[in-house]
Amino acid sequence: MDKLVEAIRNFDNPSVVGLDPTVSLLPPQLLEGMEAGIGDFDTVKGQELWVAALNQRFMDFNASIIDAVKDIVPAVKVQIAMYEALGPAGVLTFAQTCRMAHDAGLHVIGDIKRGDIGSTAAAYASHLSGIARPKDETAQPSREAASAGANAAATDAAAVHASHSDREIGSFPWFEDSVTVNPYLGSDGIVPFVDAADEADKDIFVLVRTSNPSSDEFQELMTENGERLYEHVADRVEQWGAESLGTHGFSRVGAVVGATHPQVGAALRARMPHTMFLIPGYGAQGGTASDVAAMFDIHGEGAIVNSSRGIIGAWRKDPACKGPLSIEDSLHLVGMNARRAALDMRAKLNTALNERP
Amino acid sequence: MDKLVEAIRNFDNPSVVGLDPTVSLLPPQLLEGMEAGIGDFDTVKGQELWVAALNQRFMDFNASIIDAVKDIVPAVKVQIAMYEALGPAGVLTFAQTCRMAHDAGLHVIGDIKRGDIGSTAAAYASHLSGIARPKDETAQPSREAASAGANAAATDAAAVHASHSDREIGSFPWFEDSVTVNPYLGSDGIVPFVDAADEADKDIFVLVRTSNPSSDEFQELMTENGERLYEHVADRVEQWGAESLGTHGFSRVGAVVGATHPQVGAALRARMPHTMFLIPGYGAQGGTASDVAAMFDIHGEGAIVNSSRGIIGAWRKDPACKGPLSIEDSLHLVGMNARRAALDMRAKLNTALNERP
C-alpha cells in the first residue's frame, strides 16, 4: 500500500472519486440527439449503436472529471458493473477509463468484487498481473525460436515486471493499481490475488463490512465463539497481509469497510492495525465525515474514503447546468462541479480528522 | 427453472459442460507458430497480438466442443474469469461463446459470481436483462421525436421482452440464460438479479457451499443458533425464490453446491426443496457420480452437474492427439474426446441415480 499512502500524503487528501457513470448521471446535453441516430432500439443493430454512442459519452464524461480532479485527489475507484451493464463494449470502456486515469497519474482502484475457486481466482487476478506470458512448458515448438533473444530469467513473471520501467506493460490490459475481492470462498479465492499483487507491486481490498442496508444479513451473523462473521473475515485479512507489510505499516491486503457502520469501523480500525481501509458509503449512501474519521489511525492515516454520485453527479445541483448548453460547456460544468465537490469533501474529511478527540 | 428442467429431461442428461479454456487446455497444434507472429511480448502491441490470436483459438476450441456435444448435453457453463484473463477482448470472446452455445440451442449458464450493493447489482443484472432501454424520465428532449412510432407500453421492459419472439434481442449482449451470484452482501445484492430473471424469464444460482478446499473457512462457521453460515444462506435462497416457483416445482433462484461435500449436499437437498442445484467439483476436483446422486430429489431431478476439465481436456489422454496434426484434425479430436467424456459422464450419473437406495 506504500504507493497509495504516499499519494494520499502528497495530495493531503484521503478521498477517492468513484467513476461510476450511469445514463441518469450524464447531463441531458450529452444525451440529446443520441437516440435519433440509433434507429430501432428493438433490434440488435439499434442496441449496438446505442451502446457505442453511450460508451463514447461515458468516456467524455469520465475525461472531464479526471481532468478536473487529477491535481486534488490521489485516486479514482472505477466500478466495473456500470460498464458491464453496456455489455463487452462497456468492459473495454472500463479499461480505457482506468488507462486514462492511470495516464493522468492517479491511483486506480478497480472495484470488481471478484471471487472464485483457486484456479479461477488466479485467472481473475490477471486484473493485477496482466496477460500471462506464453510458457515454455506448454508444448510450443516455435517458442524458443520466437524468443531467441529473450533472457531465460524473463520467463519469471516477477522478473519481467521488475525489469520494466515502462509501466504500460505491467498495467496492460486493465490499468488497475488495486482491485476489490469477495471473501465468501475463503483463502483459495484470495491468495491468488495476493500473489498477483506481490508480483506486480499492487494491492487488493477484501470486502469485510459493506455499506449496503442488507449487509447485516450474513456479515453480522454471530458465531459460536462470540464473534461475528465480518470479524472472522477481518482476522483473515490481517493474516493474508502478514507477509506484505510496506514501509508505511500497511500490508497489500486492504479491507472494504462501509462508512454507514461507524462504530463497527472504529472497532475494526483497532482490530486490523496493518490494514488499509477503503471506505464506501460516504455522501449519497449516508456516511458523514465524522462517521469515517474514527476509521483512521492515530496519525490520520490508514483509510481512503470513496464518493461517487456526490462528486460525479454534483452538476445536478448547479442551476447553470439546466437549459441549452453545448456539449463542451456541459462537460466543463460537470468537471467544475466535481472539482468543487471534491475540494469540499477533502476539507470536510481533514476538518473531521483534525477535530477528533 | 422450467426451461432448464425441460432441457435436462429432453436429453436425459443432468450434466453441463464447462467451457473454461486456458492455454494449457488447448492442444499444442492450436498454439504452434502463434508466438512467431506476435513479435516482442514485452510490448503492448505484442501482447495485443498474442491476445487476439489466443481469443481466436478459444473460439475455435469452444466451437469444436459445442458442435460435438450439442445433441447430448442440455447446457454449458461458461466461466467468465478464463476470458477476463485475456482483458476486455476476452470478455467479448466470452459473450461470443455464449452466443454460439445459445445459437446451438444450449442453455447457457454464465458463471460470473457477481455481487454488489443494490444499485450496482442492478447494473450487473443486465447480464440477464440486456441493454437498458433509454428512459422517458431522463431529460432527453429528442426522445419523443426519435421514437415517434413506438408504442407507449414498449417503454416497459417486461413488455418489450414479452413482445419479442426473436430471442436475439432478449439475449443481447451477453446471451446467458442464467448466472451465478455471490451472497456476501445479502438481499440487496441478490434481489436485483431475481427481478431481472423474472423480467427476462431467466434464472440465477447463488453460491451456498462451494467446491474448493478452503470454502469451509467462512461457509462452515457455526452461528450462535446452531446453524452454519451456508445454512443461513440456503434458507435465504429458498426465500428469495419463493415467488418464482415454476411448473416443475423449482424457483428461479438456484444454489451452487459443490460435489466435494456429498453429505452437506444431501442435507441441503432436503432443506431446499424448491431449489435447483448447480453442482461444480465433479471429476477433476474429486466429486464422483455417487457423491452427487444424493443431491438429486426422489424423482432424480433438481440438480445439474458440471464438468469442465474432465470434458474439454479429455483429448489430453488420447494418444492420437500427440504428434503432427493439422489444426482441423486436432480440433476434431478435441470434439470427439469431449463427446466421449460427456457420454461417459451421462452414463455414470444416470447409473448412480438408478442405483440409489
XYZ file of C-alpha atoms in Angstrom:
714
model
C 0.000 0.000 0.000
C 3.032 2.278 0.056
C 2.172 3.968 -3.236
C -1.402 4.691 -2.182
C -0.328 6.004 1.244
C 2.210 8.293 -0.438
C -0.323 9.529 -2.978
C -2.745 10.381 -0.161
C 0.027 12.269 1.659
C 1.073 14.132 -1.476
C -2.448 15.426 -2.027
C -3.235 15.802 1.704
C -6.475 14.123 0.700
C -7.692 10.698 1.880
C -10.501 10.530 -0.650
C -11.169 8.726 -3.896
C -13.565 9.691 -6.674
C -15.863 6.912 -7.878
C -16.131 6.919 -11.670
C -19.452 5.075 -11.845
C -21.387 6.646 -14.699
C -24.993 5.828 -15.485
C -27.365 7.338 -18.029
C -29.057 9.385 -15.296
C -25.707 10.821 -14.149
C -24.943 12.186 -17.619
C -26.105 15.752 -18.269
C -29.027 15.879 -20.689
C -26.983 17.835 -23.226
C -24.749 14.770 -23.649
C -27.734 12.584 -24.490
C -29.510 14.989 -26.796
C -29.974 13.613 -30.245
C -28.369 10.290 -29.384
C -31.498 8.269 -29.921
C -32.232 9.790 -33.272
C -29.171 8.055 -34.643
C -29.818 4.569 -33.376
C -32.854 3.632 -35.411
C -34.926 0.842 -33.891
C -33.902 0.008 -30.302
C -35.759 -3.293 -30.605
C -33.084 -4.703 -32.898
C -29.587 -5.903 -32.109
C -28.229 -3.300 -34.519
C -30.101 -0.486 -32.779
C -28.838 -1.616 -29.391
C -25.274 -1.890 -30.684
C -25.440 1.684 -31.964
C -26.947 2.919 -28.692
C -24.247 1.162 -26.676
C -21.470 2.506 -28.900
C -22.780 6.058 -28.502
C -23.251 5.653 -24.749
C -19.731 4.280 -24.294
C -18.374 7.362 -26.037
C -20.410 9.590 -23.712
C -19.100 7.695 -20.685
C -15.544 8.324 -21.905
C -16.201 12.035 -22.449
C -17.875 12.327 -19.048
C -15.049 10.479 -17.266
C -12.412 12.520 -19.095
C -13.973 15.775 -17.915
C -13.956 14.565 -14.311
C -10.451 13.120 -14.369
C -9.141 16.326 -15.880
C -10.910 18.430 -13.247
C -9.794 16.493 -10.153
C -6.413 14.996 -11.072
C -4.463 17.681 -9.204
C -6.527 17.446 -5.995
C -7.348 13.740 -5.438
C -4.924 10.823 -5.240
C -7.124 8.093 -6.651
C -10.204 7.031 -8.552
C -12.352 3.957 -7.988
C -13.893 2.576 -11.163
C -16.954 0.358 -10.628
C -16.856 -2.203 -13.434
C -20.560 -3.097 -13.066
C -21.618 0.248 -14.528
C -19.621 -0.559 -17.655
C -20.516 -4.260 -17.776
C -24.127 -3.035 -17.980
C -23.245 -1.968 -21.527
C -22.002 -5.426 -22.491
C -18.490 -6.387 -23.639
C -18.043 -2.993 -25.309
C -18.593 -1.407 -21.911
C -15.844 -3.518 -20.384
C -13.441 -2.029 -22.900
C -14.638 1.427 -21.830
C -13.909 0.423 -18.219
C -10.321 -0.462 -19.137
C -9.936 2.693 -21.218
C -11.198 4.747 -18.279
C -8.671 3.063 -15.993
C -5.958 3.786 -18.552
C -6.971 7.434 -18.814
C -6.818 7.812 -15.012
C -3.529 5.906 -14.883
C -2.068 8.185 -17.560
C -3.219 11.199 -15.519
C -1.095 9.925 -12.627
C -3.998 8.765 -10.483
C -4.023 5.583 -8.407
C -6.689 3.350 -9.982
C -8.850 1.101 -7.791
C -10.781 -1.417 -9.891
C -13.997 -2.106 -7.995
C -14.557 -5.570 -9.431
C -15.514 -7.620 -6.307
C -14.372 -10.865 -7.964
C -14.000 -14.119 -6.078
C -13.866 -17.760 -7.136
C -12.092 -21.084 -6.511
C -8.297 -21.118 -6.704
C -7.605 -21.748 -10.392
C -10.364 -19.342 -11.380
C -9.299 -16.686 -8.888
C -5.851 -16.895 -10.481
C -7.460 -16.072 -13.829
C -9.259 -13.073 -12.312
C -6.002 -11.971 -10.685
C -4.794 -11.088 -14.171
C -6.551 -7.771 -13.438
C -3.354 -7.102 -11.475
C -0.741 -9.297 -13.155
C -1.660 -8.639 -16.777
C -1.543 -11.028 -19.718
C 0.101 -14.348 -18.808
C 3.373 -14.943 -20.584
C 3.297 -17.894 -23.011
C 5.023 -20.649 -21.094
C 7.916 -22.816 -22.180
C 6.351 -25.842 -20.539
C 3.327 -25.810 -22.826
C 4.182 -27.730 -25.951
C 5.039 -24.887 -28.274
C 7.769 -25.953 -30.676
C 8.340 -22.463 -32.013
C 8.653 -20.809 -28.610
C 12.427 -20.851 -28.446
C 12.848 -19.629 -31.999
C 10.379 -16.810 -31.493
C 12.028 -15.548 -28.347
C 15.598 -16.323 -29.288
C 16.903 -13.104 -27.820
C 14.992 -13.327 -24.556
C 16.826 -13.773 -21.316
C 15.948 -17.087 -19.702
C 15.111 -15.297 -16.480
C 12.463 -13.302 -18.333
C 10.139 -16.304 -18.135
C 9.798 -15.486 -14.468
C 6.922 -13.067 -14.411
C 8.232 -11.213 -11.364
C 11.465 -10.528 -13.169
C 9.548 -9.297 -16.184
C 7.618 -6.782 -14.157
C 10.702 -5.684 -12.259
C 12.704 -5.222 -15.420
C 10.244 -2.823 -17.000
C 10.392 0.788 -16.098
C 7.643 1.364 -18.663
C 4.506 0.967 -16.519
C 2.360 0.485 -19.613
C 3.399 -3.146 -19.929
C 2.835 -4.002 -16.289
C -0.567 -2.319 -16.366
C -1.905 -3.620 -19.679
C -4.695 -4.590 -20.290
C -6.649 -3.418 -17.222
C -4.541 -0.495 -15.889
C -5.640 -1.086 -12.268
C -3.379 -0.495 -9.256
C -5.647 -2.413 -6.909
C -8.894 -4.373 -7.025
C -11.678 -5.306 -4.619
C -12.224 -9.006 -3.855
C -15.074 -11.034 -2.270
C -14.096 -13.397 0.598
C -17.001 -15.909 0.562
C -14.838 -18.689 -0.951
C -12.075 -18.396 1.663
C -8.316 -18.327 1.214
C -8.376 -20.194 -2.118
C -10.161 -17.239 -3.631
C -7.914 -14.585 -2.067
C -4.353 -15.899 -2.125
C -4.029 -15.833 -5.954
C -4.836 -12.113 -5.792
C -2.282 -11.571 -3.016
C 0.326 -13.393 -5.095
C -0.501 -11.319 -8.154
C -0.347 -8.145 -6.072
C 3.073 -9.116 -4.715
C 4.334 -9.890 -8.193
C 3.075 -6.681 -9.753
C 3.602 -4.346 -6.769
C -0.139 -3.715 -6.466
C -2.829 -4.138 -3.773
C -6.231 -5.661 -3.039
C -9.178 -4.720 -0.820
C -11.242 -7.581 0.620
C -14.921 -6.992 1.408
C -15.260 -7.102 5.191
C -18.279 -4.966 6.165
C -20.094 -3.476 3.197
C -22.101 -0.254 3.211
C -25.471 -1.522 1.976
C -28.586 -1.866 4.175
C -28.861 -5.670 3.951
C -25.162 -6.240 4.546
C -26.009 -7.313 8.118
C -27.922 -10.408 6.941
C -24.785 -12.530 6.754
C -21.891 -10.244 7.720
C -23.304 -9.618 11.221
C -24.165 -13.242 11.986
C -22.850 -14.097 15.459
C -20.773 -17.258 15.535
C -20.476 -19.703 18.394
C -17.178 -18.209 19.586
C -18.820 -14.836 20.176
C -17.514 -13.131 17.066
C -19.411 -12.009 14.045
C -18.750 -13.251 10.516
C -17.155 -9.966 9.434
C -14.776 -10.203 12.398
C -13.651 -13.630 11.218
C -13.085 -12.162 7.768
C -11.241 -9.199 9.297
C -8.835 -11.506 11.138
C -8.137 -13.425 7.943
C -7.445 -10.177 6.110
C -4.716 -9.333 8.626
C -3.312 -12.865 8.133
C -3.425 -12.704 4.347
C -1.495 -9.471 4.502
C 1.038 -10.503 7.142
C 3.851 -11.119 4.657
C 3.448 -7.950 2.640
C 3.868 -5.118 5.124
C 5.012 -1.961 3.396
C 7.321 0.720 4.705
C 4.349 2.729 5.981
C 2.974 -0.143 8.084
C 0.150 -1.336 5.858
C 0.014 -4.643 4.002
C -1.015 -5.244 0.395
C -4.325 -6.649 1.663
C -6.766 -3.880 2.495
C -10.377 -4.066 3.646
C -13.640 -2.593 2.415
C -15.477 -1.146 5.437
C -18.629 0.885 4.873
C -18.998 4.451 6.147
C -22.538 3.521 7.170
C -21.259 1.477 10.143
C -19.136 3.995 12.100
C -18.874 2.006 15.340
C -18.030 -1.198 13.534
C -15.474 0.716 11.508
C -13.803 2.175 14.591
C -13.623 -1.266 16.217
C -12.181 -2.764 13.040
C -9.576 0.003 12.924
C -8.270 -1.236 16.277
C -8.567 -4.890 15.264
C -6.734 -4.501 11.939
C -3.707 -2.297 12.600
C -1.900 -3.223 9.376
C -4.884 -2.956 7.082
C -5.702 -0.045 4.821
C -9.443 0.663 4.640
C -11.340 1.523 1.501
C -14.494 3.215 2.798
C -17.555 3.385 0.526
C -20.899 4.781 1.576
C -19.877 8.399 2.191
C -22.308 11.052 0.998
C -25.155 9.677 -1.116
C -25.340 6.489 0.985
C -25.426 8.431 4.260
C -21.924 8.295 5.781
C -20.547 11.619 7.119
C -17.011 12.924 7.625
C -17.247 12.440 11.378
C -18.569 8.894 10.813
C -15.462 7.957 8.905
C -12.914 9.929 10.956
C -12.854 7.189 13.602
C -11.828 4.662 10.945
C -8.443 6.377 10.506
C -5.484 5.593 12.765
C -3.990 8.000 15.308
C -1.851 9.568 12.598
C -4.910 10.292 10.465
C -3.887 7.574 8.021
C -4.933 4.043 7.089
C -8.101 4.817 5.170
C -9.358 6.286 1.931
C -12.978 7.383 1.552
C -14.928 6.989 -1.676
C -17.609 9.245 -3.055
C -19.185 8.535 -6.422
C -22.537 10.206 -7.033
C -21.738 13.058 -4.634
C -18.895 14.123 -6.907
C -19.620 12.959 -10.442
C -23.280 13.924 -10.044
C -22.608 17.273 -8.319
C -23.555 19.111 -11.545
C -27.184 18.147 -10.938
C -27.483 20.775 -8.187
C -25.995 23.532 -10.339
C -28.691 25.713 -11.972
C -26.190 26.626 -14.699
C -26.394 23.032 -15.964
C -30.048 23.421 -16.957
C -31.154 24.660 -20.331
C -29.419 24.804 -23.678
C -25.654 24.292 -23.491
C -23.093 22.971 -25.903
C -21.689 19.533 -25.065
C -18.333 21.183 -24.335
C -19.850 23.697 -21.917
C -21.891 20.985 -20.270
C -18.806 18.783 -19.742
C -16.914 21.787 -18.419
C -19.619 22.325 -15.793
C -19.568 18.622 -14.898
C -15.848 18.942 -14.221
C -16.085 22.215 -12.306
C -18.853 20.895 -10.056
C -16.949 17.656 -9.479
C -13.866 19.665 -8.518
C -15.832 21.827 -6.121
C -17.438 18.751 -4.511
C -14.060 17.007 -4.242
C -12.489 20.055 -2.602
C -15.429 20.266 -0.212
C -15.056 16.585 0.662
C -11.331 16.985 1.273
C -11.977 19.946 3.564
C -14.691 18.100 5.491
C -12.555 14.980 5.937
C -9.495 16.925 7.052
C -11.554 19.058 9.434
C -13.173 15.957 10.935
C -9.765 14.298 11.293
C -8.305 17.387 12.991
C -11.265 17.730 15.345
C -11.081 14.165 16.612
C -10.817 13.964 20.410
C -36.070 -23.069 -13.956
C -38.687 -24.694 -16.161
C -36.603 -24.386 -19.322
C -33.539 -25.943 -17.737
C -35.560 -28.777 -16.190
C -37.121 -29.486 -19.562
C -33.783 -29.375 -21.355
C -32.373 -31.895 -18.864
C -35.382 -34.156 -19.427
C -35.132 -33.888 -23.196
C -31.513 -35.012 -23.160
C -31.973 -37.460 -20.251
C -28.784 -35.833 -19.028
C -28.387 -33.776 -15.832
C -24.942 -32.537 -16.765
C -23.411 -29.333 -18.037
C -20.150 -28.855 -19.901
C -17.867 -26.129 -18.538
C -16.359 -24.079 -21.361
C -13.379 -22.805 -19.370
C -10.456 -22.738 -21.802
C -6.897 -21.995 -20.746
C -3.684 -22.094 -22.734
C -2.794 -25.458 -21.206
C -6.160 -26.937 -22.221
C -5.606 -26.077 -25.895
C -3.937 -28.802 -27.976
C -0.358 -27.866 -28.931
C -1.232 -27.886 -32.623
C -3.508 -24.868 -31.999
C -0.653 -22.932 -30.450
C 2.047 -23.828 -32.943
C 3.507 -20.847 -34.660
C 1.354 -18.395 -32.709
C 4.251 -16.750 -30.961
C 6.241 -16.251 -34.115
C 3.613 -13.739 -35.244
C 3.444 -11.603 -32.127
C 6.871 -10.027 -32.180
C 8.011 -8.767 -28.777
C 5.773 -9.939 -25.909
C 7.271 -7.212 -23.718
C 5.381 -4.513 -25.604
C 1.707 -3.598 -25.516
C 1.496 -4.295 -29.245
C 2.983 -7.771 -28.821
C 0.542 -8.574 -26.023
C -2.386 -7.268 -28.046
C -1.439 -9.536 -30.941
C -0.979 -12.524 -28.612
C -4.368 -11.897 -27.002
C -6.088 -11.508 -30.367
C -4.635 -14.793 -31.574
C -5.487 -16.567 -28.319
C -9.068 -15.313 -28.384
C -9.459 -16.758 -31.868
C -8.071 -20.107 -30.635
C -10.516 -20.058 -27.698
C -13.395 -19.545 -30.165
C -12.198 -22.394 -32.417
C -11.729 -24.670 -29.410
C -15.164 -23.833 -27.957
C -16.817 -24.252 -31.353
C -15.406 -27.757 -31.719
C -16.744 -28.735 -28.289
C -20.167 -27.134 -28.714
C -20.566 -28.833 -32.076
C -19.553 -32.204 -30.621
C -21.843 -32.183 -27.562
C -24.848 -30.107 -28.562
C -27.030 -33.158 -29.240
C -26.181 -34.920 -25.971
C -25.959 -32.244 -23.241
C -28.618 -29.674 -22.280
C -26.340 -26.866 -21.141
C -22.934 -25.269 -20.994
C -21.423 -23.250 -18.157
C -19.070 -20.527 -19.318
C -16.607 -19.302 -16.677
C -16.032 -15.617 -17.461
C -12.765 -15.464 -15.451
C -10.941 -17.547 -18.066
C -11.875 -14.940 -20.672
C -11.373 -11.902 -18.440
C -7.787 -13.175 -18.066
C -7.333 -12.008 -21.671
C -8.551 -8.492 -20.920
C -11.553 -6.700 -22.439
C -11.066 -8.553 -25.728
C -11.508 -11.786 -23.810
C -14.817 -10.596 -22.390
C -16.080 -10.206 -25.945
C -14.956 -13.792 -26.614
C -16.945 -14.844 -23.542
C -20.090 -13.241 -24.954
C -19.448 -14.690 -28.411
C -19.014 -18.132 -26.860
C -22.319 -17.726 -25.025
C -23.941 -16.656 -28.282
C -22.526 -19.633 -30.153
C -23.888 -22.015 -27.495
C -27.213 -20.164 -27.430
C -27.476 -20.436 -31.219
C -26.757 -24.170 -30.935
C -29.823 -24.477 -28.725
C -27.941 -24.989 -25.481
C -28.935 -23.494 -22.124
C -26.140 -21.057 -21.232
C -25.065 -20.632 -17.598
C -22.821 -17.595 -17.184
C -20.501 -18.391 -14.287
C -19.856 -14.782 -13.291
C -20.206 -14.905 -9.458
C -21.068 -11.205 -9.325
C -22.373 -9.490 -6.211
C -22.526 -5.870 -5.055
C -24.744 -3.281 -3.343
C -28.239 -2.745 -4.742
C -27.730 -0.139 -7.453
C -24.566 -1.867 -8.611
C -26.115 -5.332 -8.505
C -28.833 -3.926 -10.756
C -26.132 -2.942 -13.251
C -24.643 -6.447 -13.137
C -28.118 -7.910 -13.577
C -28.003 -6.604 -17.141
C -26.273 -9.932 -17.810
C -29.845 -11.239 -17.739
C -31.960 -8.235 -18.685
C -29.837 -6.859 -21.525
C -29.229 -3.252 -22.503
C -31.416 -0.825 -20.543
C -33.953 0.988 -22.664
C -33.407 4.750 -22.845
C -35.960 6.113 -20.407
C -38.513 8.837 -20.947
C -37.915 10.168 -17.450
C -34.311 11.081 -18.135
C -34.178 14.546 -19.583
C -33.851 13.765 -23.246
C -35.641 16.393 -25.288
C -35.446 14.429 -28.507
C -36.720 11.167 -27.055
C -40.309 11.580 -28.195
C -39.386 12.673 -31.667
C -36.902 9.845 -32.080
C -39.333 7.147 -31.023
C -42.451 8.651 -32.532
C -43.696 5.297 -33.760
C -43.072 3.415 -30.541
C -45.937 2.070 -28.542
C -46.033 3.695 -25.109
C -46.214 0.268 -23.488
C -42.910 -0.621 -25.101
C -41.108 1.502 -22.515
C -41.953 -1.208 -20.027
C -39.010 -3.541 -20.316
C -41.067 -6.602 -19.423
C -43.435 -5.874 -22.268
C -40.505 -5.448 -24.604
C -39.150 -8.861 -23.748
C -42.545 -10.477 -23.954
C -43.297 -8.946 -27.323
C -40.221 -10.347 -28.997
C -40.320 -13.854 -30.288
C -36.823 -13.232 -31.621
C -34.679 -14.322 -28.670
C -31.678 -12.421 -30.043
C -32.943 -9.136 -28.617
C -33.743 -10.525 -25.192
C -30.343 -12.217 -25.030
C -28.136 -9.448 -26.428
C -25.422 -8.606 -25.425
C -24.480 -11.477 -23.062
C -26.593 -14.394 -24.347
C -26.824 -16.025 -20.902
C -29.881 -17.939 -19.650
C -28.721 -17.865 -16.039
C -25.834 -16.511 -13.984
C -24.121 -17.347 -10.708
C -24.246 -14.761 -7.897
C -22.303 -14.252 -4.626
C -24.415 -13.766 -1.450
C -21.940 -11.960 0.860
C -23.758 -8.606 0.515
C -27.178 -10.007 1.450
C -30.554 -9.416 -0.191
C -29.587 -6.044 -1.702
C -27.105 -7.854 -3.899
C -29.454 -10.673 -4.895
C -32.915 -9.182 -5.405
C -31.930 -7.097 -8.475
C -30.851 -10.350 -10.133
C -34.109 -12.052 -9.145
C -36.066 -9.129 -10.605
C -34.067 -9.252 -13.834
C -34.563 -13.019 -14.020
C -38.320 -12.600 -13.587
C -38.432 -9.924 -16.243
C -36.393 -11.870 -18.798
C -37.628 -15.387 -17.942
C -34.178 -16.462 -16.819
C -32.581 -17.866 -13.642
C -29.790 -17.362 -11.100
C -27.675 -19.663 -8.940
C -26.499 -18.296 -5.581
C -23.243 -19.598 -4.076
C -24.202 -21.626 -0.998
C -21.486 -24.237 -0.425
C -18.649 -24.036 -2.928
C -16.433 -26.921 -4.015
C -12.980 -25.550 -3.154
C -10.827 -26.783 -0.234
C -10.883 -23.531 1.764
C -14.615 -22.994 1.314
C -15.108 -24.177 4.910
C -13.253 -21.156 6.353
C -16.344 -18.972 6.338
C -19.153 -21.097 4.856
C -18.916 -23.697 7.673
C -18.729 -21.192 10.535
C -21.190 -22.262 13.235
C -23.510 -19.472 14.334
C -24.984 -18.981 17.772
C -28.315 -20.543 16.770
C -26.613 -23.832 15.924
C -26.648 -23.402 12.160
C -23.742 -22.851 9.858
C -23.321 -19.810 7.611
C -24.123 -21.779 4.441
C -27.367 -22.973 6.066
C -28.374 -19.351 6.665
C -27.612 -18.612 3.035
C -29.536 -21.728 1.968
C -32.648 -20.583 3.839
C -32.433 -17.147 2.217
C -32.149 -18.773 -1.208
C -35.461 -20.575 -0.632
C -36.986 -17.233 0.469
C -35.597 -15.289 -2.497
C -37.130 -17.867 -4.807
C -40.478 -18.185 -3.052
C -42.357 -16.021 -5.536
C -40.980 -17.572 -8.705
C -41.916 -21.242 -8.497
C -42.087 -22.802 -11.930
C -44.423 -25.521 -13.153
C -41.840 -28.184 -12.289
C -41.553 -27.098 -8.660
C -38.290 -25.167 -8.772
C -37.875 -21.422 -8.341
C -35.781 -19.057 -10.422
C -33.240 -18.919 -7.590
C -30.944 -21.938 -7.670
C -27.957 -22.783 -5.484
C -24.336 -23.667 -6.158
C -23.468 -26.724 -4.018
C -20.118 -28.418 -4.528
C -19.836 -32.117 -5.383
C -16.959 -32.273 -2.923
C -19.337 -32.087 0.069
C -21.720 -35.019 -0.524
C -23.239 -35.132 2.974
C -23.774 -31.386 3.071
C -25.296 -31.600 -0.397
C -27.731 -34.327 0.624
C -28.789 -32.346 3.703
C -29.245 -29.211 1.605
C -31.370 -31.174 -0.865
C -33.841 -31.860 1.962
C -33.582 -28.315 3.277
C -34.164 -26.614 -0.087
C -36.998 -28.485 -1.787
C -37.719 -25.755 -4.347
C -34.119 -25.027 -5.275
C -32.314 -26.297 -8.340
C -28.673 -27.163 -7.619
C -25.766 -26.344 -9.876
C -23.065 -28.777 -8.768
C -19.441 -27.990 -9.594
C -16.488 -30.084 -8.442
C -17.294 -33.316 -10.313
C -14.333 -35.114 -11.870
C -11.108 -33.109 -11.789
C -11.958 -31.648 -8.348
C -12.766 -35.080 -6.883
C -16.565 -35.421 -6.815
C -17.962 -38.763 -8.059
C -21.311 -39.758 -9.560
C -22.396 -41.434 -6.343
C -21.332 -38.333 -4.377
C -23.713 -36.175 -6.368
C -26.567 -38.673 -6.713
C -27.786 -37.845 -3.200
C -28.127 -34.187 -4.195
C -30.989 -35.019 -6.593
C -34.582 -35.307 -5.420
C -36.581 -38.563 -5.277
C -37.519 -38.133 -8.925
C -33.873 -37.874 -9.940
C -34.317 -34.165 -10.670
C -33.381 -30.842 -9.097
C -29.700 -30.759 -9.952
C -27.284 -30.333 -12.826
C -23.653 -31.401 -12.518
C -20.803 -29.502 -14.144
C -17.587 -30.890 -15.541
C -15.069 -28.612 -17.213
C -11.542 -30.010 -17.492
C -12.807 -33.613 -17.484
C -14.620 -32.944 -20.747
C -12.878 -30.115 -22.573
C -9.467 -31.519 -21.583
C -10.334 -35.162 -22.328
C -8.204 -35.010 -25.505
C -5.090 -34.941 -23.301
C -5.459 -38.656 -22.547
C -5.856 -39.608 -26.223
C -2.571 -40.809 -27.770
C -3.918 -39.789 -31.201
C -3.658 -36.132 -30.116
C 0.123 -36.304 -29.884
C 2.398 -35.598 -32.795
C 1.898 -33.673 -36.015
C -1.748 -32.965 -36.802
C -3.499 -30.269 -38.791
C -5.442 -27.741 -36.719
C -8.657 -29.151 -38.169
C -7.768 -32.726 -37.201
C -6.686 -31.589 -33.772
C -9.967 -29.751 -33.177
C -11.886 -32.769 -34.452
C -10.150 -34.928 -31.846
C -10.877 -32.349 -29.119
C -14.553 -32.604 -30.023
C -14.642 -36.389 -30.272
C -12.915 -36.808 -26.909
C -15.231 -34.256 -25.299
C -18.228 -36.117 -26.685
C -16.955 -39.453 -25.394
C -16.305 -37.936 -21.945
C -19.735 -36.291 -21.887
C -21.447 -39.561 -22.832
C -19.450 -41.364 -20.149
C -20.472 -38.734 -17.577
C -24.130 -39.032 -18.560
C -23.973 -42.815 -18.220
C -22.259 -42.627 -14.846
C -24.728 -40.064 -13.478
C -27.778 -41.966 -14.692
C -26.410 -45.258 -13.363
C -25.699 -43.681 -9.980
C -29.194 -42.165 -9.912
C -30.811 -45.507 -10.779
C -28.774 -47.381 -8.180
C -29.736 -45.111 -5.306
C -31.246 -46.999 -2.366
